């Protein structure tokens, strides 16, 4: 088990290999479908004008994401009425939906780690080589267990996206994950898909 | 008519936080099959720890508390209007208590309602009048990750070489499992409906997921295909979470529907390992949960 502290330096990122179990500690930000689309359209491709508190949120995110980690997660949060937020259940969501956006978002903010489940595709893998960055796979559905590693909710942005889609800034201690895509172009998901594809071809030929 | 709001709230709490015993048993058996120290075994161990913790703390097994799918079977004398209202009230309360995540998003205006109540379709409620004097409410919570990897095939399918027969069904289901990889949170349970139209096929493929794991199909032809599909799907080696490993599919359930001469649909519902389903039965003053 490698203990990793966020923000993560390039040397640490390059030392991580597919299959390495890690325990992450530090501050990370949740962001999934709505967030990625919003980041791309508003700040990266700039196809829609910034509105409301967009620019303030953008400025607040920049230092959090530089060398940081984005977590594909739509948590169950208690304390919404009192703003004494607590993560009750917080496993990863399926990452492949962010495939069109992820690599550009990583490069724009210098994000070193993406946490999710199910893995991502060729575009993100290339992004991981360029940034450099890695993909950390958390255990899908292990929501109560993972929520225990969230020690504090530091704040939330864009709550109007809905609780699951907001940007939650959280402090974590020993967040468990496995590296499944590294900065050297290796992807466990690519390997499993190819190997299982060969078996499928044999089964279909029967 | 009796107010069941609190009892339905308890049904929701149990469903979200207590994984059914038949599922947990299969997950425990799966741990032994994976190589010691492998990522697949580690994933299953984490899953089981999470199952225990969620039960102890009454917190959601998975943060995606899914689409709430209710099947209500009621004897004469109950009002479906009132039952619907009880279910909706209980669901909003369950959301307030963090048993459920607010999951109803208006697809046109992108607004989360915040309380799990959307239009008439969310939560999904199926009503059916039955003989006798027992009211039963079954609830299934199906998360979005596994819902997204569900698939529907219209046979024949040239690419797969799948014709309009059970051999063709086999090929379609295996293709769906391969396409899903780890994205639907394997190990999974497959619900397969053959026939129907595009709507009824998908609905039926979910409905059969209310059945217990390991209950053999009454039709020996389908029972054999179920076993074969589970084994062959596992031979692809996708494994828990798609990490590579022995157990990708825990069980397969197949059923048939009448079809049009022109149509031959194979609808596959992929259920993640967090296979949350519970039933409550109301008989006189008694309310039982299983």
PDB file of N, CA, C and O in Angstrom, chain B residues 84 88 117-127:
ATOM      1  N   UNK B  84     -50.065   5.360  -3.671  1.00  0.00           N
ATOM      2  CA  UNK B  84     -49.053   6.148  -4.376  1.00  0.00           C
ATOM      3  C   UNK B  84     -48.599   7.329  -3.512  1.00  0.00           C
ATOM      4  O   UNK B  84     -47.410   7.621  -3.397  1.00  0.00           O
ATOM      5  N   UNK B  88     -44.842   8.077  -2.054  1.00  0.00           N
ATOM      6  CA  UNK B  88     -44.132   9.330  -2.357  1.00  0.00           C
ATOM      7  C   UNK B  88     -43.746  10.070  -1.082  1.00  0.00           C
ATOM      8  O   UNK B  88     -42.637  10.593  -0.973  1.00  0.00           O
ATOM      9  N   UNK B 117     -38.686  13.022  -5.826  1.00  0.00           N
ATOM     10  CA  UNK B 117     -39.993  12.980  -6.465  1.00  0.00           C
ATOM     11  C   UNK B 117     -39.920  13.720  -7.790  1.00  0.00           C
ATOM     12  O   UNK B 117     -39.616  14.912  -7.824  1.00  0.00           O
ATOM     13  N   UNK B 118     -40.135  12.964  -8.869  1.00  0.00           N
ATOM     14  CA  UNK B 118     -40.200  13.594 -10.178  1.00  0.00           C
ATOM     15  C   UNK B 118     -41.662  13.623 -10.603  1.00  0.00           C
ATOM     16  O   UNK B 118     -42.552  13.749  -9.764  1.00  0.00           O
ATOM     17  N   UNK B 119     -41.905  13.478 -11.878  1.00  0.00           N
ATOM     18  CA  UNK B 119     -43.284  13.377 -12.355  1.00  0.00           C
ATOM     19  C   UNK B 119     -43.867  12.034 -11.924  1.00  0.00           C
ATOM     20  O   UNK B 119     -43.333  11.368 -11.044  1.00  0.00           O
ATOM     21  N   UNK B 120     -44.958  11.647 -12.584  1.00  0.00           N
ATOM     22  CA  UNK B 120     -45.627  10.393 -12.224  1.00  0.00           C
ATOM     23  C   UNK B 120     -44.723   9.173 -12.407  1.00  0.00           C
ATOM     24  O   UNK B 120     -44.985   8.125 -11.840  1.00  0.00           O
ATOM     25  N   UNK B 121     -43.670   9.299 -13.209  1.00  0.00           N
ATOM     26  CA  UNK B 121     -42.804   8.157 -13.498  1.00  0.00           C
ATOM     27  C   UNK B 121     -41.673   7.975 -12.500  1.00  0.00           C
ATOM     28  O   UNK B 121     -40.909   7.022 -12.592  1.00  0.00           O
ATOM     29  N   UNK B 122     -41.503   8.891 -11.584  1.00  0.00           N
ATOM     30  CA  UNK B 122     -40.405   8.776 -10.619  1.00  0.00           C
ATOM     31  C   UNK B 122     -40.923   9.053  -9.226  1.00  0.00           C
ATOM     32  O   UNK B 122     -41.323  10.167  -8.936  1.00  0.00           O
ATOM     33  N   UNK B 123     -40.955   8.141  -8.290  1.00  0.00           N
ATOM     34  CA  UNK B 123     -40.526   6.761  -8.446  1.00  0.00           C
ATOM     35  C   UNK B 123     -41.436   5.979  -9.404  1.00  0.00           C
ATOM     36  O   UNK B 123     -42.585   6.368  -9.615  1.00  0.00           O
ATOM     37  N   UNK B 124     -40.900   4.881  -9.935  1.00  0.00           N
ATOM     38  CA  UNK B 124     -41.703   4.021 -10.785  1.00  0.00           C
ATOM     39  C   UNK B 124     -42.550   3.117  -9.886  1.00  0.00           C
ATOM     40  O   UNK B 124     -42.022   2.457  -8.994  1.00  0.00           O
ATOM     41  N   UNK B 125     -43.874   3.117 -10.106  1.00  0.00           N
ATOM     42  CA  UNK B 125     -44.763   2.272  -9.290  1.00  0.00           C
ATOM     43  C   UNK B 125     -45.654   1.439 -10.198  1.00  0.00           C
ATOM     44  O   UNK B 125     -46.342   1.979 -11.064  1.00  0.00           O
ATOM     45  N   UNK B 126     -45.605   0.141  -9.989  1.00  0.00           N
ATOM     46  CA  UNK B 126     -46.465  -0.769 -10.742  1.00  0.00           C
ATOM     47  C   UNK B 126     -47.539  -1.301  -9.798  1.00  0.00           C
ATOM     48  O   UNK B 126     -47.224  -1.825  -8.729  1.00  0.00           O
ATOM     49  N   UNK B 127     -48.798  -1.129 -10.159  1.00  0.00           N
ATOM     50  CA  UNK B 127     -49.902  -1.637  -9.331  1.00  0.00           C
ATOM     51  C   UNK B 127     -50.580  -2.817 -10.004  1.00  0.00           C
ATOM     52  O   UNK B 127     -50.786  -2.818 -11.216  1.00  0.00           O
TER      53      UNK B 127
END
